Coordinates of C-alpha atoms in Angstrom, one line a residue:
Chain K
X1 CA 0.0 0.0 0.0
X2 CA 1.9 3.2 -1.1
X3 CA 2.7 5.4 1.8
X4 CA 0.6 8.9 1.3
X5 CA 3.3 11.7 0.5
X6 CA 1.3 14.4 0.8
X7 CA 3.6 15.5 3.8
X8 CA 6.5 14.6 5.8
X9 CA 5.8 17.2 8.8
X10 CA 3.1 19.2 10.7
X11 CA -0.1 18.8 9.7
X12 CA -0.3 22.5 10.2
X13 CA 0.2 24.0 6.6
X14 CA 0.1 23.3 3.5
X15 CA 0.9 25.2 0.4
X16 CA -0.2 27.7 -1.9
X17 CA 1.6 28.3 -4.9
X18 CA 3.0 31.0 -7.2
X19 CA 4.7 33.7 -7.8
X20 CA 7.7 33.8 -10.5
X21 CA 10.8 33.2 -8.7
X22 CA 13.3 31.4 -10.6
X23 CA 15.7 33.1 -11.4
X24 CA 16.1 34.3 -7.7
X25 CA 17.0 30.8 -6.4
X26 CA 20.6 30.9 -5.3
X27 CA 21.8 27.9 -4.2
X28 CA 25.7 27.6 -2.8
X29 CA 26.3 24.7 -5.4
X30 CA 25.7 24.8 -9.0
X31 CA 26.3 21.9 -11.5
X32 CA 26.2 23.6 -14.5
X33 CA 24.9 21.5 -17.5
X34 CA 24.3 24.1 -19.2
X35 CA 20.5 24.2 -18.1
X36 CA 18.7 27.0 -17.9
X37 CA 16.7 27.4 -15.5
X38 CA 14.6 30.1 -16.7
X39 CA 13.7 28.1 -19.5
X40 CA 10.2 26.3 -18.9
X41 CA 11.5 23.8 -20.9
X42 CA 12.8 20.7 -20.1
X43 CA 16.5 20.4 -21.5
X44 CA 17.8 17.1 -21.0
X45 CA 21.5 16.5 -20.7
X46 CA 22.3 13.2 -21.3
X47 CA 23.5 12.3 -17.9
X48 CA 23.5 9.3 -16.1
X49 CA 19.7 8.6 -14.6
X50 CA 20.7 6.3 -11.9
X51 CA 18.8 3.0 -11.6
X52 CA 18.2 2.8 -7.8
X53 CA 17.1 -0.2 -6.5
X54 CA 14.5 1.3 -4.1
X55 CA 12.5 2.0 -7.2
X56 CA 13.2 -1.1 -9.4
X57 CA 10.0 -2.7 -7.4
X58 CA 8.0 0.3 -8.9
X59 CA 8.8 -0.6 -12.8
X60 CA 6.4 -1.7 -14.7
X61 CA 7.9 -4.8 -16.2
X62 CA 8.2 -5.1 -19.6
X63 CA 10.2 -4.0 -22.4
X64 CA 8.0 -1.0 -23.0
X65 CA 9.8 0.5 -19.9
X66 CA 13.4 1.3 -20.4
X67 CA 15.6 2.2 -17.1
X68 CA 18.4 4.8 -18.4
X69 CA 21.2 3.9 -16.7
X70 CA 23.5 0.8 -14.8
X71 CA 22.6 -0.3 -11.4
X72 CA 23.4 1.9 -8.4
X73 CA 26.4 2.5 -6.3
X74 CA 26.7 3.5 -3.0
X75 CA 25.9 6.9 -2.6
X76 CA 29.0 7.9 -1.6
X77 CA 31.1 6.2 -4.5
X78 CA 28.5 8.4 -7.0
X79 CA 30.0 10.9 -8.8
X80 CA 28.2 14.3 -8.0
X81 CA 24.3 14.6 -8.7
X82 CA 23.4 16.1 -11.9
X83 CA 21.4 19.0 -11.7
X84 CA 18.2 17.3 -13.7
X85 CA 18.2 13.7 -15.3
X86 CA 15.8 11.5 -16.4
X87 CA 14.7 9.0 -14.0
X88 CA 12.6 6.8 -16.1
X89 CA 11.6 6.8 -19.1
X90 CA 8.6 4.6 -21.0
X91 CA 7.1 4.0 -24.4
X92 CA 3.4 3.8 -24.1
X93 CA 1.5 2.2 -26.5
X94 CA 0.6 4.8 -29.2
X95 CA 4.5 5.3 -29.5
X96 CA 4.7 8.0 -27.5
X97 CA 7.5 8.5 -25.0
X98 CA 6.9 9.9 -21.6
X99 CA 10.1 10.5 -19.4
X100 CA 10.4 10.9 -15.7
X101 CA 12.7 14.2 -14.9
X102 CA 13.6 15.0 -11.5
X103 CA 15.4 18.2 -11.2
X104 CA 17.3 20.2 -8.2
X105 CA 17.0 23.4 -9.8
X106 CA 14.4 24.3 -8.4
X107 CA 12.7 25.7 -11.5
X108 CA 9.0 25.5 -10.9
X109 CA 5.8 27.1 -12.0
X110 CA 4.1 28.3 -9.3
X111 CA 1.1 27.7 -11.1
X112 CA 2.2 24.1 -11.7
X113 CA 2.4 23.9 -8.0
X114 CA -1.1 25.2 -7.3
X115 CA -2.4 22.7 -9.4
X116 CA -0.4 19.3 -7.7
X117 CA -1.4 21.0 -4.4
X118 CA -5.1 20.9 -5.2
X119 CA -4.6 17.4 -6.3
X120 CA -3.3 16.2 -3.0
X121 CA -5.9 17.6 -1.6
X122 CA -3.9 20.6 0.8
X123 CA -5.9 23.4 1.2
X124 CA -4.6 26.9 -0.5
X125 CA -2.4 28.9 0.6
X126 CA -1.2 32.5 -0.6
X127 CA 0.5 32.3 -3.6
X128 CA 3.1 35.0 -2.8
X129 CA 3.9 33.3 0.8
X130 CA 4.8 29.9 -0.8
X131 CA 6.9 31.6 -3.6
X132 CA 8.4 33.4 -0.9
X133 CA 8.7 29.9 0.9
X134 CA 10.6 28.3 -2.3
X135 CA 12.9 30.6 -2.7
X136 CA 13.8 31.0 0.7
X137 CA 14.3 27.3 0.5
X138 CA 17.5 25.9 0.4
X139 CA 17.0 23.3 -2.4
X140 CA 13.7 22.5 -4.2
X141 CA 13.4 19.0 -6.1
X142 CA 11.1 18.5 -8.7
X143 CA 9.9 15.9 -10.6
X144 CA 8.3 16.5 -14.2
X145 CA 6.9 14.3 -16.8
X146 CA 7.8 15.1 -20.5
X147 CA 5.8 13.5 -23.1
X148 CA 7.0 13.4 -26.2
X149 CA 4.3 12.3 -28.7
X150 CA 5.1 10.2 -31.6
X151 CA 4.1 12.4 -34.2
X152 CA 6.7 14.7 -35.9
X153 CA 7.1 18.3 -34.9
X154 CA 4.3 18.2 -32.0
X155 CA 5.2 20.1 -28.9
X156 CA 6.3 18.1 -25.7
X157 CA 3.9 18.0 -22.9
X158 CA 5.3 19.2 -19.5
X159 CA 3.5 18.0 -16.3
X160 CA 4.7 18.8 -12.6
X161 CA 3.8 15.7 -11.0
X162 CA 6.2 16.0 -7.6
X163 CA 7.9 18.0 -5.5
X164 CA 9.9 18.4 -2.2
X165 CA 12.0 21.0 -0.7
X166 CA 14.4 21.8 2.1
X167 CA 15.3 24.7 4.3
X168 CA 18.8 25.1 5.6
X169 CA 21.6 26.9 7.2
X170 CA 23.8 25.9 4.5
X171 CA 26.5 24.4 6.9
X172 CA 25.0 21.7 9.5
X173 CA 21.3 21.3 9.3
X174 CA 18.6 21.0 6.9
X175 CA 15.2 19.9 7.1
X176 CA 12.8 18.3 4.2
X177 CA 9.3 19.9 3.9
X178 CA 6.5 19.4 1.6
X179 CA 7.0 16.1 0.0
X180 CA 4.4 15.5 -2.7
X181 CA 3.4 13.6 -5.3
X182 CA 0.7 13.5 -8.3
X183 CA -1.9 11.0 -7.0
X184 CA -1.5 9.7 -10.2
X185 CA 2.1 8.9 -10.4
X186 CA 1.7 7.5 -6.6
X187 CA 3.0 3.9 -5.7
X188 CA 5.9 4.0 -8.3
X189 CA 8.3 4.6 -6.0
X190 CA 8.7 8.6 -7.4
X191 CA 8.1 10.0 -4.0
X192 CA 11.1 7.8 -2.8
X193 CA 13.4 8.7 -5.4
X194 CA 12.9 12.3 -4.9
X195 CA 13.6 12.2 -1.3
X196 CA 16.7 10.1 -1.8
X197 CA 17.8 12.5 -4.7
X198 CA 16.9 15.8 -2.4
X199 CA 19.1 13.6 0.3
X200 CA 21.9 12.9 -1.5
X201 CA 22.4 16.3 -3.4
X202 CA 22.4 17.5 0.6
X203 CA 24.7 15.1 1.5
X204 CA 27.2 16.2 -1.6
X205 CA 26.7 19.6 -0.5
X206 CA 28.2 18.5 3.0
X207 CA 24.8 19.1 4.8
X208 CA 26.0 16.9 7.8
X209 CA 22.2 16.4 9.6
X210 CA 19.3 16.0 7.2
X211 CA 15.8 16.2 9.3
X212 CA 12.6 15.9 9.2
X213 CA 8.9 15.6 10.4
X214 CA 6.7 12.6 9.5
X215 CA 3.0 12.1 9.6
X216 CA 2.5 8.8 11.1
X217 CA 1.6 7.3 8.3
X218 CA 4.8 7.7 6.8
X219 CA 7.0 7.0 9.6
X220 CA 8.0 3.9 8.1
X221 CA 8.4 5.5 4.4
X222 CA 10.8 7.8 5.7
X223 CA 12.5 4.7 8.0
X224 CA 13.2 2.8 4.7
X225 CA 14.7 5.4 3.1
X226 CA 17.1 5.9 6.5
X227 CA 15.4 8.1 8.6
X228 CA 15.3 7.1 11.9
X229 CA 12.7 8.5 14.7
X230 CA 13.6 9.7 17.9
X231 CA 17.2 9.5 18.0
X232 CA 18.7 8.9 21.3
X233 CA 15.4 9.8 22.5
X234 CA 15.3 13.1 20.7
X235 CA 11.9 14.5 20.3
X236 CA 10.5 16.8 18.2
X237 CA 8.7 19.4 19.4
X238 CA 6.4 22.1 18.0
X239 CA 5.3 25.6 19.7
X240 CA 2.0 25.2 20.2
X241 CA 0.4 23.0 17.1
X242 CA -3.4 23.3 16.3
Chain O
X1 CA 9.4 40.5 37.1
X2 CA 11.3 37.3 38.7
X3 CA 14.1 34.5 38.0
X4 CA 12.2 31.2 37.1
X5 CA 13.3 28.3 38.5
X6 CA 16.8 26.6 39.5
X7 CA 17.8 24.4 36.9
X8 CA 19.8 21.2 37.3
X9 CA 23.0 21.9 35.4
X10 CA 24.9 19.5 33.9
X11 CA 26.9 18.8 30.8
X12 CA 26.3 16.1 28.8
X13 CA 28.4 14.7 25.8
X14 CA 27.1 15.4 22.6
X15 CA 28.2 12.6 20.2
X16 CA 26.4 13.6 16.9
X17 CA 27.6 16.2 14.9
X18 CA 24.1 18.0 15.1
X19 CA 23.5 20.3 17.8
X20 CA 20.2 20.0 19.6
X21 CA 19.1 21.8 22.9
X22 CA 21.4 20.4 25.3
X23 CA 20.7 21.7 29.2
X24 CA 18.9 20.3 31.5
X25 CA 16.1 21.7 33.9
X26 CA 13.0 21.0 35.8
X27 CA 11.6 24.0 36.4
X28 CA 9.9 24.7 39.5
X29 CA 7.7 27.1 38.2
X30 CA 6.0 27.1 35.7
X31 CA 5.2 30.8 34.0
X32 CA 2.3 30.9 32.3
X33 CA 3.1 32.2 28.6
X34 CA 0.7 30.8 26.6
X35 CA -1.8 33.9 26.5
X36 CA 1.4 36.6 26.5
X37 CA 3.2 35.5 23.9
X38 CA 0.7 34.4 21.6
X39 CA -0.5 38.4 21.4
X40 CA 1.7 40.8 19.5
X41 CA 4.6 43.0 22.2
X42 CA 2.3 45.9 23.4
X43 CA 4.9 49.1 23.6
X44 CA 5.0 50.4 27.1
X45 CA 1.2 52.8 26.9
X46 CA 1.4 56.1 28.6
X47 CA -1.8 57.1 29.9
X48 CA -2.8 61.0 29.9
X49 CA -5.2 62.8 32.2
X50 CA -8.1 64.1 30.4
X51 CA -7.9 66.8 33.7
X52 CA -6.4 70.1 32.1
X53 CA -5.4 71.3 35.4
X54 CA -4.0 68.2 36.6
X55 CA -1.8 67.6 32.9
X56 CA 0.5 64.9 34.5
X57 CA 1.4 61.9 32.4
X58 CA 1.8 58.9 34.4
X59 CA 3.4 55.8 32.5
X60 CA 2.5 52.6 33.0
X61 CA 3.9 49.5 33.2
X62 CA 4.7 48.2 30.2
X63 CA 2.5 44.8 29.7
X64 CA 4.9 41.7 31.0
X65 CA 5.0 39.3 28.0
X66 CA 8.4 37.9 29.1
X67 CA 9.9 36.2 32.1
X68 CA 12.5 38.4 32.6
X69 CA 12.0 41.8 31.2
X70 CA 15.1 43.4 29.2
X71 CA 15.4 45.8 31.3
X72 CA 16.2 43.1 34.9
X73 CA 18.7 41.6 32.1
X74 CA 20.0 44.5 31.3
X75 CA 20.4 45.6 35.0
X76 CA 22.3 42.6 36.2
X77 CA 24.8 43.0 33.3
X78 CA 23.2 41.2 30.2
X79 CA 22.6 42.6 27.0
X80 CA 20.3 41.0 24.4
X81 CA 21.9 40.9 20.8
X82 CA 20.0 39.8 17.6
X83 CA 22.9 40.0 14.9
X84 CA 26.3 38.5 14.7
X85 CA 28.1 41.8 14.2
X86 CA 29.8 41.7 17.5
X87 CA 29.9 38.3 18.0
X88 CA 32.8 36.4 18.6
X89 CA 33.0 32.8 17.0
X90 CA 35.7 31.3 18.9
X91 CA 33.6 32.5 22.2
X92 CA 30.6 31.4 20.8
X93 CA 32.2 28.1 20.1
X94 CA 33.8 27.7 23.4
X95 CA 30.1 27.7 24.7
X96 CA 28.9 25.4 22.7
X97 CA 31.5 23.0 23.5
X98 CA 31.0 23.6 27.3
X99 CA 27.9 22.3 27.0
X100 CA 28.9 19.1 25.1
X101 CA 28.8 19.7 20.9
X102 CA 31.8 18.6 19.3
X103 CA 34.0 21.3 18.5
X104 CA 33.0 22.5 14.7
X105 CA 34.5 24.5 12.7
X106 CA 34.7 28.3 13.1
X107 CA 34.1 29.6 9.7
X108 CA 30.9 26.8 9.4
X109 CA 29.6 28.3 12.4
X110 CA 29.7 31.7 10.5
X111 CA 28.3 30.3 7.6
X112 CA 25.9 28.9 9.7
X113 CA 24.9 31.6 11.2
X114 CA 24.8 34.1 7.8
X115 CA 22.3 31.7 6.9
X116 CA 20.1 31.7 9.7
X117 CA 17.1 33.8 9.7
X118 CA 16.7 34.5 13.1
X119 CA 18.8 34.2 16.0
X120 CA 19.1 35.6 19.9
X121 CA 22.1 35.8 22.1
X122 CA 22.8 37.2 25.5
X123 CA 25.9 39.0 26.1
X124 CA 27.8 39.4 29.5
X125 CA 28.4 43.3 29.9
X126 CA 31.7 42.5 32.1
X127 CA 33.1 40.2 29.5
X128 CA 31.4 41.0 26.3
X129 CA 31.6 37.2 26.0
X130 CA 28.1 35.6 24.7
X131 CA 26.2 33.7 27.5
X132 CA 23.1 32.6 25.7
X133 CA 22.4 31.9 22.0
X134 CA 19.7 30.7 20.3
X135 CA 18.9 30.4 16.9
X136 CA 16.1 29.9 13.8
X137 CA 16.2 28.4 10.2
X138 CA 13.1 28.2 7.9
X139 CA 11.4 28.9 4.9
X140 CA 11.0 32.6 6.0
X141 CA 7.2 32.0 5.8
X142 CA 5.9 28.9 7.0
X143 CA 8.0 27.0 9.1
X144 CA 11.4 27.8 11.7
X145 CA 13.1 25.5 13.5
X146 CA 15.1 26.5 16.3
X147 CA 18.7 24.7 16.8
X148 CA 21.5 25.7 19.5
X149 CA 20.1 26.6 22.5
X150 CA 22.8 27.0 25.2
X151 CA 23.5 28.9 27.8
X152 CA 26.8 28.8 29.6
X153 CA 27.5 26.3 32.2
X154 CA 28.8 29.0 34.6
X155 CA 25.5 30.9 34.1
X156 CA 22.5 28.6 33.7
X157 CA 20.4 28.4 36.3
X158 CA 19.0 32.4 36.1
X159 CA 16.6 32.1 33.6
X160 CA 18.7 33.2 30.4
X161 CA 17.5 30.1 28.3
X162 CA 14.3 30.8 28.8
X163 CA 14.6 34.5 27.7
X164 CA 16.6 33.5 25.2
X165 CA 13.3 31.5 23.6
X166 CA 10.4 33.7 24.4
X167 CA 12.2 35.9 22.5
X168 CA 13.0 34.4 19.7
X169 CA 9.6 32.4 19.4
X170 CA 8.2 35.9 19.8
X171 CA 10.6 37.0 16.8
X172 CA 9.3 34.1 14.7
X173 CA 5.3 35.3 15.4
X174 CA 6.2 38.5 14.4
X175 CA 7.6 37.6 11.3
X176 CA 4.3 35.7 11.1
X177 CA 5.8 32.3 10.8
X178 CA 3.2 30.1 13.4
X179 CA 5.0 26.6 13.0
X180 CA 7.6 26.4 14.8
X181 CA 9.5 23.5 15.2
X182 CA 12.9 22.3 17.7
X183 CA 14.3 19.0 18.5
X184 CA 14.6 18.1 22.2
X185 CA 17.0 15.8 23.8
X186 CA 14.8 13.9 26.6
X187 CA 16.1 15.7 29.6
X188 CA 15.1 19.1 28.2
X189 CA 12.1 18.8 27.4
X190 CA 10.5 20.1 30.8
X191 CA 12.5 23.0 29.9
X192 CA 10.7 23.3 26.1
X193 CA 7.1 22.4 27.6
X194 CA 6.4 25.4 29.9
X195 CA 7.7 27.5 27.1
X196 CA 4.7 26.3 24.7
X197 CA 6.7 23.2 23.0
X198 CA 4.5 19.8 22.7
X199 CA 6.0 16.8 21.9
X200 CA 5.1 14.7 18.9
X201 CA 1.5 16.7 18.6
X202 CA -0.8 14.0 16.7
X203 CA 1.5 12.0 16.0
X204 CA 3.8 13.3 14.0
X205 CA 7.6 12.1 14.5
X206 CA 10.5 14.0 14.3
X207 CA 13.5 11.9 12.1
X208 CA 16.7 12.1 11.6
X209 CA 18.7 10.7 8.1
X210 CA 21.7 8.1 9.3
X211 CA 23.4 6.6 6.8
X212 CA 24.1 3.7 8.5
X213 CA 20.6 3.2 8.6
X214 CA 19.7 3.3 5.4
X215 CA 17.5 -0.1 4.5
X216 CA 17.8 -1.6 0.8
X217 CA 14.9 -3.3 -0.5

């Protein structure tokens, strides 16, 4: 049964999106790929898409599903996350090829975001506060599905279908918030690979303690991927929760 | 206007590299802050009498929304601070090794820091040395979480912790960010409660990534 991921902390709030921020993003560390980020479309580089073995359960399997790239590594051993990659990639049955792109550029459409908000179900939120909220965040993950339809010359179709983010002081401590994904692309193991993706381009960055705060219902998502509750007895707290 | 309660002091070792609230205390008291700092600070009011002959101005006290007012810190040799422009790293660090972090790395600490949004310390007038520090990440917006609480070792006990955190929590509702979050080690968190903290509300678990931990399906 695939773990809700409509949020990895306090029930409290929930997001609203928009607002154009890209180009504001700064974060400390910057693959260049030659990406733009202001560019609303996708430019794949051809980069290693890591198989990860937390998601092969997810595939689909036949040979209409193709996994870009050799199994995984440690994390450790990896050479340094690329910016945006394909994570999977699939022929449907018209010929059309939809790809899986998750992206730590943080390049999203605040009206994209609206939209996978409404379809979690969160309630709305001012779309200037959660702009504000990205950018102030210290890395925002994304994950976006490109179709590319068989048919010569037709335009790519871009969908946000996840997302999660982090806040952090850039040296010691960050914490994941807002970890979503399009009910629709649920229980293929997406929400997993973006949180281990968001995890290990902290880790690279040399983001020593990676936090967060789970729903009980996803306690044990968030234990598979390595989290572990209550350290040492550790508790979180919050300042009067509703 | 009083000192809260006598803490237990005591040190403990900190064997993570992460730095979470770290001083014990069991608070005999417990001040009632819910309803003070859950309003926005009132200024001091001065009240005027309407009697033309009698044209005094009388000043009243200004509403208590803290423990300890600025002013008693202020009077027993502590100044609050809420920027890193006179404050010394290597002091700074000292404290927090007193209290048990490992020793980290000066200029990550200022790093740290530069990134932080919001953050409280108490200075000792005699030494200029920081005391008390506190500090708040977050999304600007949404959601803060605090991280290094500490007071000295040679001066817990007198309430700077806890003025150290009414202040900053009342920093972080001014800025109009409600959820705030902290991680408590267990023997803190009758320090955290009677300052408005709950533990796990609903349910909700606070984690931490190990990488030793890390299960492969």
């Amino acid at each position: 049964m695939p773990p809700c991921f409509t949020c990895c902390r306090c029930p409290i709030l929930s997001f609203d999106c928009h607002c154009q921020l890209p180009n504001q993003l700064v974060f400390p560390y910057s693959l260049n790929y030659g990406l733009s980020r202001a560019s609303r479309k996708i430019k794949v580089s051809h980069l290693r898409a890591n198989f990860w073995e937390s998601i092969r359960s997810g595939f689909v399997k036949n040979n209409t599903t193709q996994i870009i790239d050799p199994p995984s590594t440690p994390e450790e051993e990896e050479e340094p996350l690329p910016q945006e990659f394909v994570l999977i990639e699939k022929t449907q049955p018209d010929g059309a090829i939809e790809q899986i792109i998750f992206s730590s550029g943080g390049d999203v459409d605040i009206y994209d975001l609206q939209t996978l908000c409404d379809k979690v179900g969160w309630p709305r939120r001012p779309l200037s506060k959660l702009a504000a909220a990205l950018k102030n965040s210290y890395m925002v993950a994304t994950l976006h599905s490109v179709r590319k339809s068989p048919g010569a010359g037709e335009n790519d179709q871009k969908k946000l279908i996840g997302m999660a983010r982090a806040t952090s002081d850039h040296a010691f401590n960050a914490t994941i918030w807002d970890v979503l994904v399009d009910p629709s692309y649920q229980g293929q193991g997406l929400g997993k690979a973006l949180v281990e993706k968001l995890i290990r381009a902290l880790l690279q960055r040399d983001i020593g303690n990676i936090t967060l705060f789970a729903d009980s219902q996803v306690v044990e998502f968030y234990r598979n991927l390595g989290f572990e509750p209550d350290p040492e007895g550790i508790k979180g707290m919050f300042w009067y929760p509703r | 206007m009083h000192y809260s309660s006598m803490y237990n002091v005591y040190l403990s070792n900190h064997r993570k590299t992460s730095s979470f609230s770290h001083f014990s205390s069991s608070p005999t008291t417990t001040m009632l802050l819910r309803g003070i700092i859950s309003t926005p600070p009132l200024p001091p009011r001065l009240k005027a009498s309407h009697n033309p002959q009698n044209a005094t101005v009388s000043a009243q006290l200004p509403t208590t929304k803290f423990s300890i007012s600025d002013q008693s810190l202020q009077s027993r040799g502590f100044n609050l601070r809420r920027s890193i422009s006179d404050l010394n790293l290597d002091h700074l660090n000292s404290v927090f090794v007193a209290v048990g972090f490992p020793r980290r790395d000066t200029e990550k600490i200022r790093v740290a820091l530069e990134n932080t949004d919001t953050l409280l310390w108490v200075e000792y007038e005699k030494t200029k040395r920081p005391v008390a520090f506190a500090r708040a990440t977050g999304d600007g917006v949404f959601n803060a979480i605090i991280w290094d609480v500490v007071v000295d070792p040679s001066f817990q006990g007198i309430g700077l912790g806890k003025a150290v955190m009414e202040r900053l929590v009342e920093e972080l509702l001014r800025k109009g960010i409600s959820n705030i979050a902290l991680y408590s080690e267990p023997r803190v968190l009758g320090f955290y409660r009677p300052l408005g903290f709950v533990a796990d509300p609903d349910g909700i678990r606070g984690m931490v990534y190990s990488r030793k931990q890390k299960k492969r399906k």
